[in-house]
């Protein structure tokens, strides 16, 4: 868990697979991503991906490397994974989720969200359930994130104005007064 880049290089050179899993189904890439906001960890992430680590592997509790990085607030690790694997940040990940929606769903992960947006992800991309970032922020009951999304996604603000009832219904189903208030202020 606390291996250095040299340790990882040595293990890979001696035939250890980059996707070897522990008893929990956790891979070395997942471990590095959960501790990845340092140049050393970013180097390990890039090394593992170059060696063939599966960025879409899922552990026994159904977490991917992206879930782990976001739960640990490792925004630089997310960037390193996207760069090393040459992934489009708007590409769906396991279970049809978008990385943007994952960042919002997992709580106050603005650093991860900003990292994704900086790399070209969009707030308007729908996940497999047809939800945009605005839907997820409303479902989460996060009025601050609702404002953040509306400030950065003019298309969603226009959609809010044209389909106010569905967004307000979603917020009122959750009985979230702060979110309803933001939606009403913003044109619903």
mmCIF file of C-alpha atoms in Angstrom:
data_model
loop_
_atom_site.group_PDB
_atom_site.id
_atom_site.type_symbol
_atom_site.label_atom_id
_atom_site.label_comp_id
_atom_site.label_asym_id
_atom_site.label_seq_id
_atom_site.Cartn_x
_atom_site.Cartn_y
_atom_site.Cartn_z
ATOM 1 C CA UNK A 1 0.000 0.000 0.000
ATOM 2 C CA UNK A 2 2.826 2.427 0.625
ATOM 3 C CA UNK A 3 5.091 1.231 -2.185
ATOM 4 C CA UNK A 4 7.276 3.582 -4.101
ATOM 5 C CA UNK A 5 7.598 3.758 -7.844
ATOM 6 C CA UNK A 6 10.785 1.693 -7.567
ATOM 7 C CA UNK A 7 8.904 -1.034 -5.659
ATOM 8 C CA UNK A 8 6.211 -1.135 -8.338
ATOM 9 C CA UNK A 9 8.814 -1.238 -11.138
ATOM 10 C CA UNK A 10 10.573 -4.129 -9.404
ATOM 11 C CA UNK A 11 7.347 -6.092 -8.948
ATOM 12 C CA UNK A 12 6.312 -5.565 -12.566
ATOM 13 C CA UNK A 13 9.803 -6.505 -13.793
ATOM 14 C CA UNK A 14 9.519 -9.756 -11.822
ATOM 15 C CA UNK A 15 6.269 -10.763 -13.473
ATOM 16 C CA UNK A 16 3.648 -9.489 -11.037
ATOM 17 C CA UNK A 17 0.542 -8.620 -13.068
ATOM 18 C CA UNK A 18 -0.531 -4.969 -12.879
ATOM 19 C CA UNK A 19 -4.075 -6.121 -12.065
ATOM 20 C CA UNK A 20 -3.299 -8.544 -9.259
ATOM 21 C CA UNK A 21 -6.129 -8.260 -6.717
ATOM 22 C CA UNK A 22 -6.123 -8.518 -2.946
ATOM 23 C CA UNK A 23 -8.824 -10.298 -0.915
ATOM 24 C CA UNK A 24 -11.174 -7.362 -1.504
ATOM 25 C CA UNK A 25 -10.654 -7.322 -5.255
ATOM 26 C CA UNK A 26 -8.635 -4.130 -4.995
ATOM 27 C CA UNK A 27 -5.939 -3.610 -7.610
ATOM 28 C CA UNK A 28 -2.643 -1.721 -7.257
ATOM 29 C CA UNK A 29 -4.101 1.002 -9.483
ATOM 30 C CA UNK A 30 -7.012 1.413 -7.077
ATOM 31 C CA UNK A 31 -4.609 1.670 -4.150
ATOM 32 C CA UNK A 32 -2.477 4.253 -5.914
ATOM 33 C CA UNK A 33 -5.527 6.263 -6.986
ATOM 34 C CA UNK A 34 -6.797 6.395 -3.417
ATOM 35 C CA UNK A 35 -3.522 7.967 -2.372
ATOM 36 C CA UNK A 36 -2.763 9.850 -5.569
ATOM 37 C CA UNK A 37 -2.355 13.573 -5.035
ATOM 38 C CA UNK A 38 1.418 13.505 -5.220
ATOM 39 C CA UNK A 39 3.840 13.318 -8.134
ATOM 40 C CA UNK A 40 5.051 9.933 -6.793
ATOM 41 C CA UNK A 41 1.542 8.429 -6.856
ATOM 42 C CA UNK A 42 0.800 9.950 -10.261
ATOM 43 C CA UNK A 43 3.963 8.266 -11.536
ATOM 44 C CA UNK A 44 2.822 4.924 -10.126
ATOM 45 C CA UNK A 45 -0.609 5.353 -11.725
ATOM 46 C CA UNK A 46 0.962 6.060 -15.112
ATOM 47 C CA UNK A 47 3.383 3.134 -14.719
ATOM 48 C CA UNK A 48 0.581 0.682 -13.871
ATOM 49 C CA UNK A 49 -1.576 1.827 -16.776
ATOM 50 C CA UNK A 50 1.378 1.602 -19.160
ATOM 51 C CA UNK A 51 1.883 -1.970 -17.896
ATOM 52 C CA UNK A 52 -1.724 -2.823 -18.779
ATOM 53 C CA UNK A 53 -3.704 -2.113 -15.607
ATOM 54 C CA UNK A 54 -7.454 -2.148 -16.259
ATOM 55 C CA UNK A 55 -8.881 1.288 -15.459
ATOM 56 C CA UNK A 56 -12.376 -0.223 -15.455
ATOM 57 C CA UNK A 57 -11.704 -3.066 -12.998
ATOM 58 C CA UNK A 58 -14.316 -3.404 -10.260
ATOM 59 C CA UNK A 59 -13.568 -4.584 -6.724
ATOM 60 C CA UNK A 60 -15.804 -6.735 -4.508
ATOM 61 C CA UNK A 61 -17.830 -3.759 -3.292
ATOM 62 C CA UNK A 62 -18.460 -2.593 -6.873
ATOM 63 C CA UNK A 63 -16.030 0.312 -6.804
ATOM 64 C CA UNK A 64 -13.872 1.326 -9.738
ATOM 65 C CA UNK A 65 -10.598 3.216 -9.614
ATOM 66 C CA UNK A 66 -12.625 6.391 -10.220
ATOM 67 C CA UNK A 67 -14.914 5.727 -7.222
ATOM 68 C CA UNK A 68 -11.884 5.259 -4.999
ATOM 69 C CA UNK A 69 -10.093 8.359 -6.272
ATOM 70 C CA UNK A 70 -13.223 10.468 -5.824
ATOM 71 C CA UNK A 71 -13.968 9.115 -2.357
ATOM 72 C CA UNK A 72 -10.423 10.010 -1.365
ATOM 73 C CA UNK A 73 -10.676 13.447 -3.038
ATOM 74 C CA UNK A 74 -7.708 12.630 -5.274
ATOM 75 C CA UNK A 75 -8.375 14.963 -8.201
ATOM 76 C CA UNK A 76 -4.812 14.766 -9.526
ATOM 77 C CA UNK A 77 -5.068 10.981 -9.575
ATOM 78 C CA UNK A 78 -8.196 11.240 -11.709
ATOM 79 C CA UNK A 79 -6.319 13.447 -14.147
ATOM 80 C CA UNK A 80 -3.373 11.049 -14.223
ATOM 81 C CA UNK A 81 -5.675 8.103 -14.975
ATOM 82 C CA UNK A 82 -7.446 9.957 -17.767
ATOM 83 C CA UNK A 83 -4.153 11.092 -19.278
ATOM 84 C CA UNK A 84 -2.337 7.774 -19.022
ATOM 85 C CA UNK A 85 -5.273 5.759 -20.379
ATOM 86 C CA UNK A 86 -6.067 8.426 -23.000
ATOM 87 C CA UNK A 87 -9.704 8.442 -21.899
ATOM 88 C CA UNK A 88 -12.344 10.959 -22.860
ATOM 89 C CA UNK A 89 -13.560 12.373 -19.518
ATOM 90 C CA UNK A 90 -17.138 12.340 -20.830
ATOM 91 C CA UNK A 91 -16.992 8.616 -21.665
ATOM 92 C CA UNK A 92 -19.356 6.450 -19.606
ATOM 93 C CA UNK A 93 -17.696 4.254 -17.004
ATOM 94 C CA UNK A 94 -19.005 0.976 -15.523
ATOM 95 C CA UNK A 95 -22.713 0.926 -14.739
ATOM 96 C CA UNK A 96 -23.337 3.637 -17.375
ATOM 97 C CA UNK A 97 -22.300 6.460 -15.085
ATOM 98 C CA UNK A 98 -20.491 9.604 -16.163
ATOM 99 C CA UNK A 99 -17.483 10.769 -14.180
ATOM 100 C CA UNK A 100 -19.098 14.181 -13.728
ATOM 101 C CA UNK A 101 -22.233 12.633 -12.239
ATOM 102 C CA UNK A 102 -20.089 10.398 -10.019
ATOM 103 C CA UNK A 103 -18.199 13.413 -8.661
ATOM 104 C CA UNK A 104 -21.457 15.192 -7.832
ATOM 105 C CA UNK A 105 -23.132 12.083 -6.435
ATOM 106 C CA UNK A 106 -20.224 11.337 -4.115
ATOM 107 C CA UNK A 107 -20.591 14.666 -2.336
ATOM 108 C CA UNK A 108 -18.648 17.872 -2.358
ATOM 109 C CA UNK A 109 -15.991 16.910 -4.874
ATOM 110 C CA UNK A 110 -15.514 20.227 -6.644
ATOM 111 C CA UNK A 111 -11.796 19.620 -7.148
ATOM 112 C CA UNK A 112 -12.526 16.352 -8.954
ATOM 113 C CA UNK A 113 -15.321 17.983 -10.925
ATOM 114 C CA UNK A 114 -13.098 20.895 -11.938
ATOM 115 C CA UNK A 115 -10.359 18.465 -12.987
ATOM 116 C CA UNK A 116 -12.848 16.682 -15.234
ATOM 117 C CA UNK A 117 -14.201 19.906 -16.714
ATOM 118 C CA UNK A 118 -10.674 21.162 -17.357
ATOM 119 C CA UNK A 119 -10.059 17.986 -19.361
ATOM 120 C CA UNK A 120 -13.149 18.425 -21.509
ATOM 121 C CA UNK A 121 -15.957 16.718 -19.598
ATOM 122 C CA UNK A 122 -19.362 18.333 -19.874
ATOM 123 C CA UNK A 123 -22.117 18.889 -17.367
ATOM 124 C CA UNK A 124 -24.761 18.188 -20.004
ATOM 125 C CA UNK A 125 -23.703 14.603 -20.815
ATOM 126 C CA UNK A 126 -26.420 12.158 -19.783
ATOM 127 C CA UNK A 127 -25.703 8.912 -17.983
ATOM 128 C CA UNK A 128 -27.380 5.574 -18.759
ATOM 129 C CA UNK A 129 -30.438 6.698 -16.762
ATOM 130 C CA UNK A 130 -30.744 9.930 -18.762
ATOM 131 C CA UNK A 131 -29.533 12.136 -15.919
ATOM 132 C CA UNK A 132 -27.358 15.224 -16.383
ATOM 133 C CA UNK A 133 -25.232 16.868 -13.716
ATOM 134 C CA UNK A 134 -28.196 19.051 -12.792
ATOM 135 C CA UNK A 135 -30.425 16.028 -12.129
ATOM 136 C CA UNK A 136 -27.774 14.457 -9.920
ATOM 137 C CA UNK A 137 -27.158 17.670 -7.954
ATOM 138 C CA UNK A 138 -30.906 17.994 -7.357
ATOM 139 C CA UNK A 139 -31.192 14.315 -6.348
ATOM 140 C CA UNK A 140 -28.250 14.786 -3.991
ATOM 141 C CA UNK A 141 -30.039 17.745 -2.411
ATOM 142 C CA UNK A 142 -26.977 19.945 -2.849
ATOM 143 C CA UNK A 143 -28.163 23.494 -3.495
ATOM 144 C CA UNK A 144 -24.585 24.777 -3.771
ATOM 145 C CA UNK A 145 -23.845 22.210 -6.487
ATOM 146 C CA UNK A 146 -27.103 23.041 -8.284
ATOM 147 C CA UNK A 147 -25.944 26.666 -8.485
ATOM 148 C CA UNK A 148 -22.458 25.595 -9.539
ATOM 149 C CA UNK A 149 -23.855 23.469 -12.395
ATOM 150 C CA UNK A 150 -26.251 26.159 -13.571
ATOM 151 C CA UNK A 151 -23.469 28.769 -13.533
ATOM 152 C CA UNK A 152 -21.257 26.597 -15.743
ATOM 153 C CA UNK A 153 -23.796 25.014 -18.066
ATOM 154 C CA UNK A 154 -25.912 27.578 -19.908
ATOM 155 C CA UNK A 155 -27.627 24.775 -21.845
ATOM 156 C CA UNK A 156 -28.881 23.259 -18.600
ATOM 157 C CA UNK A 157 -30.055 26.667 -17.400
ATOM 158 C CA UNK A 158 -32.071 27.004 -20.635
ATOM 159 C CA UNK A 159 -33.419 23.479 -20.168
ATOM 160 C CA UNK A 160 -34.389 24.399 -16.619
ATOM 161 C CA UNK A 161 -36.363 27.372 -17.926
ATOM 162 C CA UNK A 162 -38.157 25.248 -20.531
ATOM 163 C CA UNK A 163 -38.774 22.176 -18.349
ATOM 164 C CA UNK A 164 -39.087 23.733 -14.916
ATOM 165 C CA UNK A 165 -41.848 21.423 -13.737
ATOM 166 C CA UNK A 166 -39.812 18.225 -14.000
ATOM 167 C CA UNK A 167 -36.832 19.733 -12.165
ATOM 168 C CA UNK A 168 -39.046 21.231 -9.458
ATOM 169 C CA UNK A 169 -40.885 17.920 -9.085
ATOM 170 C CA UNK A 170 -37.570 16.144 -8.598
ATOM 171 C CA UNK A 171 -36.524 18.636 -5.928
ATOM 172 C CA UNK A 172 -39.875 18.584 -4.133
ATOM 173 C CA UNK A 173 -39.899 14.756 -4.135
ATOM 174 C CA UNK A 174 -36.740 15.043 -2.085
ATOM 175 C CA UNK A 175 -38.375 17.710 0.135
ATOM 176 C CA UNK A 176 -35.293 19.879 -0.264
ATOM 177 C CA UNK A 177 -36.260 23.489 0.299
ATOM 178 C CA UNK A 178 -32.795 24.896 -0.437
ATOM 179 C CA UNK A 179 -32.697 23.230 -3.851
ATOM 180 C CA UNK A 180 -36.275 24.302 -4.643
ATOM 181 C CA UNK A 181 -35.317 27.847 -3.663
ATOM 182 C CA UNK A 182 -32.289 27.838 -6.003
ATOM 183 C CA UNK A 183 -34.380 26.469 -8.860
ATOM 184 C CA UNK A 184 -37.057 29.106 -8.340
ATOM 185 C CA UNK A 185 -34.444 31.879 -8.184
ATOM 186 C CA UNK A 186 -32.849 30.616 -11.385
ATOM 187 C CA UNK A 187 -35.976 30.683 -13.473
ATOM 188 C CA UNK A 188 -38.140 27.666 -12.719
#
